[in-house]
PDB file of C-alpha atoms in Angstrom:
ATOM      1  CA  MET A   1      -9.201   0.786 -11.660  1.00  0.00           C
ATOM      2  CA  ASN A   2      -9.365   3.356 -14.439  1.00  0.00           C
ATOM      3  CA  GLY A   3      -9.966   6.339 -12.163  1.00  0.00           C
ATOM      4  CA  ARG A   4     -11.182   9.816 -13.014  1.00  0.00           C
ATOM      5  CA  SER A   5      -9.785  11.325 -16.200  1.00  0.00           C
ATOM      6  CA  ILE A   6      -7.712  14.474 -15.692  1.00  0.00           C
ATOM      7  CA  GLY A   7      -6.649  15.015 -19.280  1.00  0.00           C
ATOM      8  CA  ALA A   8      -2.891  14.677 -19.578  1.00  0.00           C
ATOM      9  CA  LEU A   9      -0.853  16.515 -16.948  1.00  0.00           C
ATOM     10  CA  MET A  10       2.928  16.296 -16.952  1.00  0.00           C
ATOM     11  CA  PHE A  11       4.720  15.469 -13.708  1.00  0.00           C
ATOM     12  CA  GLY A  12       8.405  15.459 -14.450  1.00  0.00           C
ATOM     13  CA  LYS A  13       8.930  12.842 -17.164  1.00  0.00           C
ATOM     14  CA  TYR A  14       5.564  11.191 -16.462  1.00  0.00           C
ATOM     15  CA  LYS A  15       2.229  11.943 -18.094  1.00  0.00           C
ATOM     16  CA  LEU A  16      -0.565  11.651 -15.503  1.00  0.00           C
ATOM     17  CA  ILE A  17      -3.627  10.138 -17.183  1.00  0.00           C
ATOM     18  CA  SER A  18      -6.224   9.691 -14.452  1.00  0.00           C
ATOM     19  CA  LEU A  19      -6.652  10.134 -10.715  1.00  0.00           C
ATOM     20  CA  LEU A  20      -7.032   6.723  -9.047  1.00  0.00           C
ATOM     21  CA  GLY A  21      -7.557   7.984  -5.527  1.00  0.00           C
ATOM     22  CA  ARG A  22      -6.504  10.121  -2.592  1.00  0.00           C
ATOM     23  CA  GLY A  23      -5.159   8.940   0.741  1.00  0.00           C
ATOM     24  CA  GLY A  24      -3.575  10.160   3.927  1.00  0.00           C
ATOM     25  CA  MET A  25      -0.217  10.846   2.296  1.00  0.00           C
ATOM     26  CA  GLY A  26      -1.142  12.038  -1.164  1.00  0.00           C
ATOM     27  CA  GLU A  27      -2.690  11.344  -4.547  1.00  0.00           C
ATOM     28  CA  VAL A  28      -2.421   8.252  -6.728  1.00  0.00           C
ATOM     29  CA  PHE A  29      -2.377   8.532 -10.522  1.00  0.00           C
ATOM     30  CA  LEU A  30      -2.343   6.223 -13.500  1.00  0.00           C
ATOM     31  CA  ALA A  31       0.555   7.415 -15.628  1.00  0.00           C
ATOM     32  CA  ARG A  32       2.787   6.720 -18.585  1.00  0.00           C
ATOM     33  CA  GLY A  33       6.488   7.316 -18.851  1.00  0.00           C
ATOM     34  CA  PRO A  34       9.146   7.431 -21.555  1.00  0.00           C
ATOM     35  CA  GLN A  35      10.312   4.020 -22.804  1.00  0.00           C
ATOM     36  CA  LEU A  36       7.736   2.257 -20.625  1.00  0.00           C
ATOM     37  CA  LYS A  37       5.518  -0.200 -22.488  1.00  0.00           C
ATOM     38  CA  ARG A  38       2.898  -0.466 -19.751  1.00  0.00           C
ATOM     39  CA  PRO A  39       1.099   2.152 -17.623  1.00  0.00           C
ATOM     40  CA  VAL A  40       2.451   2.742 -14.120  1.00  0.00           C
ATOM     41  CA  VAL A  41       1.113   4.150 -10.886  1.00  0.00           C
ATOM     42  CA  ILE A  42       2.525   7.388  -9.473  1.00  0.00           C
ATOM     43  CA  LYS A  43       1.868   8.109  -5.792  1.00  0.00           C
ATOM     44  CA  ARG A  44       2.557  11.816  -5.278  1.00  0.00           C
ATOM     45  CA  ILE A  45       3.257  12.615  -1.631  1.00  0.00           C
ATOM     46  CA  LEU A  46       1.723  15.716  -0.058  1.00  0.00           C
ATOM     47  CA  ALA A  47       4.373  18.318   0.687  1.00  0.00           C
ATOM     48  CA  SER A  48       2.823  18.911   4.120  1.00  0.00           C
ATOM     49  CA  MET A  49       3.483  15.277   5.050  1.00  0.00           C
ATOM     50  CA  LEU A  50       7.207  15.675   4.463  1.00  0.00           C
ATOM     51  CA  SER A  51       7.753  19.219   5.766  1.00  0.00           C
ATOM     52  CA  ASP A  52       9.545  17.818   8.824  1.00  0.00           C
ATOM     53  CA  SER A  53      13.088  16.604   8.116  1.00  0.00           C
ATOM     54  CA  ASP A  54      12.677  13.581  10.401  1.00  0.00           C
ATOM     55  CA  MET A  55       9.501  12.573   8.575  1.00  0.00           C
ATOM     56  CA  LEU A  56      11.207  12.948   5.193  1.00  0.00           C
ATOM     57  CA  ARG A  57      14.105  10.798   6.372  1.00  0.00           C
ATOM     58  CA  ALA A  58      11.683   8.157   7.687  1.00  0.00           C
ATOM     59  CA  PHE A  59       9.725   8.178   4.437  1.00  0.00           C
ATOM     60  CA  LEU A  60      12.856   7.780   2.319  1.00  0.00           C
ATOM     61  CA  ASP A  61      14.266   5.041   4.552  1.00  0.00           C
ATOM     62  CA  GLU A  62      11.029   3.030   4.676  1.00  0.00           C
ATOM     63  CA  THR A  63      10.325   3.376   0.962  1.00  0.00           C
ATOM     64  CA  ARG A  64      13.844   2.285   0.014  1.00  0.00           C
ATOM     65  CA  ILE A  65      13.442  -0.777   2.206  1.00  0.00           C
ATOM     66  CA  ALA A  66      10.051  -1.574   0.658  1.00  0.00           C
ATOM     67  CA  ALA A  67      11.547  -1.187  -2.832  1.00  0.00           C
ATOM     68  CA  ARG A  68      13.713  -4.241  -2.134  1.00  0.00           C
ATOM     69  CA  LEU A  69      10.668  -6.476  -1.816  1.00  0.00           C
ATOM     70  CA  ARG A  70      10.181  -8.720  -4.835  1.00  0.00           C
ATOM     71  CA  HIS A  71       7.257 -11.111  -4.413  1.00  0.00           C
ATOM     72  CA  PRO A  72       4.439 -12.063  -6.804  1.00  0.00           C
ATOM     73  CA  ASN A  73       1.823 -10.942  -4.255  1.00  0.00           C
ATOM     74  CA  ILE A  74       3.374  -7.543  -3.452  1.00  0.00           C
ATOM     75  CA  VAL A  75       3.009  -4.540  -5.749  1.00  0.00           C
ATOM     76  CA  ARG A  76       6.501  -3.680  -6.956  1.00  0.00           C
ATOM     77  CA  ILE A  77       8.069  -0.281  -6.227  1.00  0.00           C
ATOM     78  CA  ASP A  78      10.246   0.734  -9.175  1.00  0.00           C
ATOM     79  CA  GLU A  79      11.297   4.297  -8.400  1.00  0.00           C
ATOM     80  CA  LEU A  80      11.512   6.842  -5.612  1.00  0.00           C
ATOM     81  CA  GLY A  81      12.025  10.349  -6.912  1.00  0.00           C
ATOM     82  CA  GLU A  82      11.456  14.094  -6.604  1.00  0.00           C
ATOM     83  CA  VAL A  83       9.963  16.631  -9.019  1.00  0.00           C
ATOM     84  CA  GLU A  84      10.387  20.302  -8.068  1.00  0.00           C
ATOM     85  CA  GLY A  85      10.328  19.508  -4.363  1.00  0.00           C
ATOM     86  CA  GLU A  86       7.482  16.965  -4.586  1.00  0.00           C
ATOM     87  CA  TRP A  87       8.392  13.390  -3.704  1.00  0.00           C
ATOM     88  CA  PHE A  88       6.762  10.464  -5.473  1.00  0.00           C
ATOM     89  CA  VAL A  89       6.812   6.683  -5.656  1.00  0.00           C
ATOM     90  CA  ARG A  90       6.410   4.817  -8.946  1.00  0.00           C
ATOM     91  CA  MET A  91       4.744   1.407  -8.648  1.00  0.00           C
ATOM     92  CA  GLU A  92       3.565  -1.301 -11.000  1.00  0.00           C
ATOM     93  CA  TYR A  93       0.016  -0.928 -12.270  1.00  0.00           C
ATOM     94  CA  VAL A  94      -2.409  -3.736 -11.453  1.00  0.00           C
ATOM     95  CA  GLU A  95      -5.444  -3.867 -13.726  1.00  0.00           C
ATOM     96  CA  GLY A  96      -8.354  -4.866 -11.538  1.00  0.00           C
ATOM     97  CA  ALA A  97     -10.042  -3.592  -8.381  1.00  0.00           C
ATOM     98  CA  ALA A  98      -9.374  -3.192  -4.689  1.00  0.00           C
ATOM     99  CA  LEU A  99     -10.913  -5.815  -2.413  1.00  0.00           C
ATOM    100  CA  SER A 100     -12.889  -3.002  -0.751  1.00  0.00           C
ATOM    101  CA  GLU A 101     -14.629  -2.244  -4.060  1.00  0.00           C
ATOM    102  CA  VAL A 102     -15.371  -5.926  -4.702  1.00  0.00           C
ATOM    103  CA  LEU A 103     -16.901  -6.310  -1.229  1.00  0.00           C
ATOM    104  CA  LYS A 104     -19.092  -3.223  -1.751  1.00  0.00           C
ATOM    105  CA  ARG A 105     -20.390  -4.572  -5.059  1.00  0.00           C
ATOM    106  CA  ALA A 106     -21.106  -7.955  -3.499  1.00  0.00           C
ATOM    107  CA  ALA A 107     -22.996  -6.309  -0.621  1.00  0.00           C
ATOM    108  CA  ARG A 108     -25.137  -4.262  -3.014  1.00  0.00           C
ATOM    109  CA  GLY A 109     -26.100  -7.443  -4.854  1.00  0.00           C
ATOM    110  CA  ASN A 110     -26.648  -9.372  -1.599  1.00  0.00           C
ATOM    111  CA  GLU A 111     -23.944 -11.812  -2.699  1.00  0.00           C
ATOM    112  CA  HIS A 112     -20.952 -13.487  -1.056  1.00  0.00           C
ATOM    113  CA  LEU A 113     -17.504 -14.107  -2.491  1.00  0.00           C
ATOM    114  CA  PRO A 114     -16.814 -17.775  -3.310  1.00  0.00           C
ATOM    115  CA  VAL A 115     -15.086 -19.529  -0.430  1.00  0.00           C
ATOM    116  CA  GLU A 116     -12.437 -20.970  -2.756  1.00  0.00           C
ATOM    117  CA  ALA A 117     -11.603 -17.495  -4.059  1.00  0.00           C
ATOM    118  CA  VAL A 118     -11.297 -16.065  -0.545  1.00  0.00           C
ATOM    119  CA  LEU A 119      -9.037 -18.918   0.579  1.00  0.00           C
ATOM    120  CA  SER A 120      -6.821 -18.474  -2.488  1.00  0.00           C
ATOM    121  CA  MET A 121      -6.635 -14.731  -1.816  1.00  0.00           C
ATOM    122  CA  GLY A 122      -5.767 -15.311   1.834  1.00  0.00           C
ATOM    123  CA  ALA A 123      -3.007 -17.759   0.919  1.00  0.00           C
ATOM    124  CA  GLY A 124      -1.456 -15.215  -1.455  1.00  0.00           C
ATOM    125  CA  LEU A 125      -1.567 -12.428   1.106  1.00  0.00           C
ATOM    126  CA  ALA A 126      -0.184 -14.693   3.836  1.00  0.00           C
ATOM    127  CA  SER A 127       2.695 -15.620   1.526  1.00  0.00           C
ATOM    128  CA  ALA A 128       3.391 -11.930   0.858  1.00  0.00           C
ATOM    129  CA  LEU A 129       3.394 -11.057   4.550  1.00  0.00           C
ATOM    130  CA  ASP A 130       5.573 -14.040   5.477  1.00  0.00           C
ATOM    131  CA  TYR A 131       8.102 -12.991   2.847  1.00  0.00           C
ATOM    132  CA  ALA A 132       8.131  -9.359   4.030  1.00  0.00           C
ATOM    133  CA  HIS A 133       8.273 -10.253   7.717  1.00  0.00           C
ATOM    134  CA  HIS A 134      11.340 -12.450   7.156  1.00  0.00           C
ATOM    135  CA  ALA A 135      13.111 -10.183   4.646  1.00  0.00           C
ATOM    136  CA  THR A 136      16.780  -9.378   5.298  1.00  0.00           C
ATOM    137  CA  ASP A 137      19.317  -6.882   3.977  1.00  0.00           C
ATOM    138  CA  PRO A 138      22.314  -7.985   1.854  1.00  0.00           C
ATOM    139  CA  GLU A 139      24.236  -8.702   5.069  1.00  0.00           C
ATOM    140  CA  GLY A 140      21.500 -11.013   6.315  1.00  0.00           C
ATOM    141  CA  ARG A 141      20.146  -8.666   8.991  1.00  0.00           C
ATOM    142  CA  ALA A 142      16.383  -8.725   9.545  1.00  0.00           C
ATOM    143  CA  LEU A 143      14.609  -5.683   8.101  1.00  0.00           C
ATOM    144  CA  GLN A 144      11.770  -6.055  10.655  1.00  0.00           C
ATOM    145  CA  ILE A 145       9.132  -4.945   8.171  1.00  0.00           C
ATOM    146  CA  VAL A 146       5.571  -4.559   9.434  1.00  0.00           C
ATOM    147  CA  HIS A 147       2.962  -3.283   6.970  1.00  0.00           C
ATOM    148  CA  ARG A 148       0.621  -1.735   9.607  1.00  0.00           C
ATOM    149  CA  ASP A 149      -2.323  -1.211   7.226  1.00  0.00           C
ATOM    150  CA  VAL A 150      -3.461  -4.593   5.895  1.00  0.00           C
ATOM    151  CA  THR A 151      -7.009  -3.664   4.880  1.00  0.00           C
ATOM    152  CA  PRO A 152      -9.285  -4.307   1.877  1.00  0.00           C
ATOM    153  CA  GLN A 153      -8.300  -0.903   0.448  1.00  0.00           C
ATOM    154  CA  ASN A 154      -4.691  -2.105   0.204  1.00  0.00           C
ATOM    155  CA  VAL A 155      -5.488  -5.469  -1.394  1.00  0.00           C
ATOM    156  CA  LEU A 156      -5.701  -5.447  -5.191  1.00  0.00           C
ATOM    157  CA  LEU A 157      -7.448  -8.217  -7.108  1.00  0.00           C
ATOM    158  CA  ALA A 158      -6.108  -8.383 -10.655  1.00  0.00           C
ATOM    159  CA  ARG A 159      -8.272  -9.376 -13.597  1.00  0.00           C
ATOM    160  CA  SER A 160      -5.640 -12.027 -14.295  1.00  0.00           C
ATOM    161  CA  GLY A 161      -6.527 -13.673 -10.971  1.00  0.00           C
ATOM    162  CA  GLU A 162      -3.539 -12.479  -8.933  1.00  0.00           C
ATOM    163  CA  VAL A 163      -3.819 -10.823  -5.539  1.00  0.00           C
ATOM    164  CA  LYS A 164      -1.411  -8.013  -4.636  1.00  0.00           C
ATOM    165  CA  LEU A 165      -0.717  -6.157  -1.394  1.00  0.00           C
ATOM    166  CA  ILE A 166       0.181  -2.463  -1.756  1.00  0.00           C
ATOM    167  CA  ASP A 167       1.729   0.338   0.302  1.00  0.00           C
ATOM    168  CA  PHE A 168       4.569  -1.360   2.142  1.00  0.00           C
ATOM    169  CA  GLY A 169       6.854   1.346   3.466  1.00  0.00           C
ATOM    170  CA  VAL A 170       4.447   4.193   2.740  1.00  0.00           C
ATOM    171  CA  ALA A 171       2.027   2.932   5.405  1.00  0.00           C
ATOM    172  CA  ARG A 172       4.810   2.610   7.955  1.00  0.00           C
ATOM    173  CA  ALA A 173       6.254   6.041   7.178  1.00  0.00           C
ATOM    174  CA  GLU A 174       2.795   7.627   7.451  1.00  0.00           C
ATOM    175  CA  GLN A 175       2.261   6.053  10.848  1.00  0.00           C
ATOM    176  CA  ARG A 176       5.652   7.272  12.056  1.00  0.00           C
ATOM    177  CA  PHE A 177       4.620  10.812  11.165  1.00  0.00           C
ATOM    178  CA  LEU A 178       1.152  10.666  12.668  1.00  0.00           C
ATOM    179  CA  ARG A 179       2.401   9.159  15.931  1.00  0.00           C
ATOM    180  CA  THR A 180       4.016  12.556  16.576  1.00  0.00           C
ATOM    181  CA  MET A 181       0.568  14.189  16.576  1.00  0.00           C
ATOM    182  CA  PRO A 182      -0.888  13.996  20.102  1.00  0.00           C
ATOM    183  CA  GLY A 183      -4.204  12.237  20.616  1.00  0.00           C
ATOM    184  CA  LEU A 184      -4.311  10.703  17.132  1.00  0.00           C
ATOM    185  CA  VAL A 185      -4.279   6.966  16.432  1.00  0.00           C
ATOM    186  CA  LYS A 186      -3.656   6.270  12.739  1.00  0.00           C
ATOM    187  CA  GLY A 187      -5.208   3.292  11.052  1.00  0.00           C
ATOM    188  CA  LYS A 188      -8.523   1.764  10.127  1.00  0.00           C
ATOM    189  CA  LEU A 189      -9.885   0.746  13.503  1.00  0.00           C
ATOM    190  CA  PRO A 190     -11.869  -2.389  12.489  1.00  0.00           C
ATOM    191  CA  TYR A 191      -8.647  -4.011  11.214  1.00  0.00           C
ATOM    192  CA  MET A 192      -6.238  -2.923  13.945  1.00  0.00           C
ATOM    193  CA  SER A 193      -4.831  -5.333  16.484  1.00  0.00           C
ATOM    194  CA  PRO A 194      -5.471  -4.383  20.138  1.00  0.00           C
ATOM    195  CA  GLU A 195      -1.800  -3.436  20.488  1.00  0.00           C
ATOM    196  CA  GLN A 196      -1.945  -1.088  17.520  1.00  0.00           C
ATOM    197  CA  ALA A 197      -5.208   0.471  18.699  1.00  0.00           C
ATOM    198  CA  ASP A 198      -3.581   1.132  22.072  1.00  0.00           C
ATOM    199  CA  GLY A 199      -0.589   2.790  20.419  1.00  0.00           C
ATOM    200  CA  ARG A 200       1.779   0.102  21.689  1.00  0.00           C
ATOM    201  CA  ARG A 201       4.778  -1.327  19.844  1.00  0.00           C
ATOM    202  CA  ILE A 202       3.679  -3.879  17.267  1.00  0.00           C
ATOM    203  CA  ASP A 203       5.321  -6.639  15.261  1.00  0.00           C
ATOM    204  CA  ALA A 204       4.426  -9.029  12.447  1.00  0.00           C
ATOM    205  CA  ARG A 205       1.560 -10.533  14.455  1.00  0.00           C
ATOM    206  CA  SER A 206      -0.397  -7.297  14.048  1.00  0.00           C
ATOM    207  CA  ASP A 207      -0.385  -7.763  10.256  1.00  0.00           C
ATOM    208  CA  ILE A 208      -1.569 -11.361  10.668  1.00  0.00           C
ATOM    209  CA  PHE A 209      -4.420 -10.162  12.911  1.00  0.00           C
ATOM    210  CA  ALA A 210      -5.475  -7.655  10.237  1.00  0.00           C
ATOM    211  CA  LEU A 211      -5.315 -10.332   7.531  1.00  0.00           C
ATOM    212  CA  GLY A 212      -7.644 -12.480   9.630  1.00  0.00           C
ATOM    213  CA  VAL A 213     -10.140  -9.622   9.831  1.00  0.00           C
ATOM    214  CA  CYS A 214      -9.981  -9.143   6.041  1.00  0.00           C
ATOM    215  CA  MET A 215     -10.608 -12.850   5.528  1.00  0.00           C
ATOM    216  CA  TRP A 216     -13.548 -12.861   7.965  1.00  0.00           C
ATOM    217  CA  GLU A 217     -15.102  -9.849   6.236  1.00  0.00           C
ATOM    218  CA  SER A 218     -14.613 -11.434   2.804  1.00  0.00           C
ATOM    219  CA  LEU A 219     -16.290 -14.680   3.893  1.00  0.00           C
ATOM    220  CA  THR A 220     -19.205 -13.203   5.844  1.00  0.00           C
ATOM    221  CA  GLY A 221     -19.814  -9.937   3.990  1.00  0.00           C
ATOM    222  CA  ARG A 222     -19.834  -8.127   7.340  1.00  0.00           C
TER     223      ARG A 222
END
């Protein structure tokens, strides 16, 4: 996950090294910061996504909730900040590749992922989702976290062998915003539960449905 080199652009106190990707809410960069020994990931949010005050409030609320999650199979959020009116999220950097990239490479070589590896990956992701779904605030109240975008693009496979789920909070905030746009259903349709595809209220079971689809795709290559 080295990305495309962009030289060395400064974004506040962070030096952006390479562009890792673009998504519905913004751009993702590999970066370095002062007094940080390891590279980090900066997700810079598009200003247009947060032009509405309600959307900004939702984004801040959801990201702050997601930042409380501390689990070995969830990418850690370390900072939520603003640089000259642009909001960003700083996350831990995972050296490896997204599951989507691994599946594409396997398909090109007419290969399948080892069953044992897929089962180990699924167990890690299930543990991450179970932790998030049952997370509570300091007073013991359920946070009712639902990821809403459990897809191969949001599953990172580290070279060290770990599996990490990314974009808690950001995915939920993005969906809150896009639900206000008439006629648009946000999400990657092949992984959406029927309830989510219909625009109905969803809960933790929708994430479990999506995890099942990811597992099926990983095992069959289809």
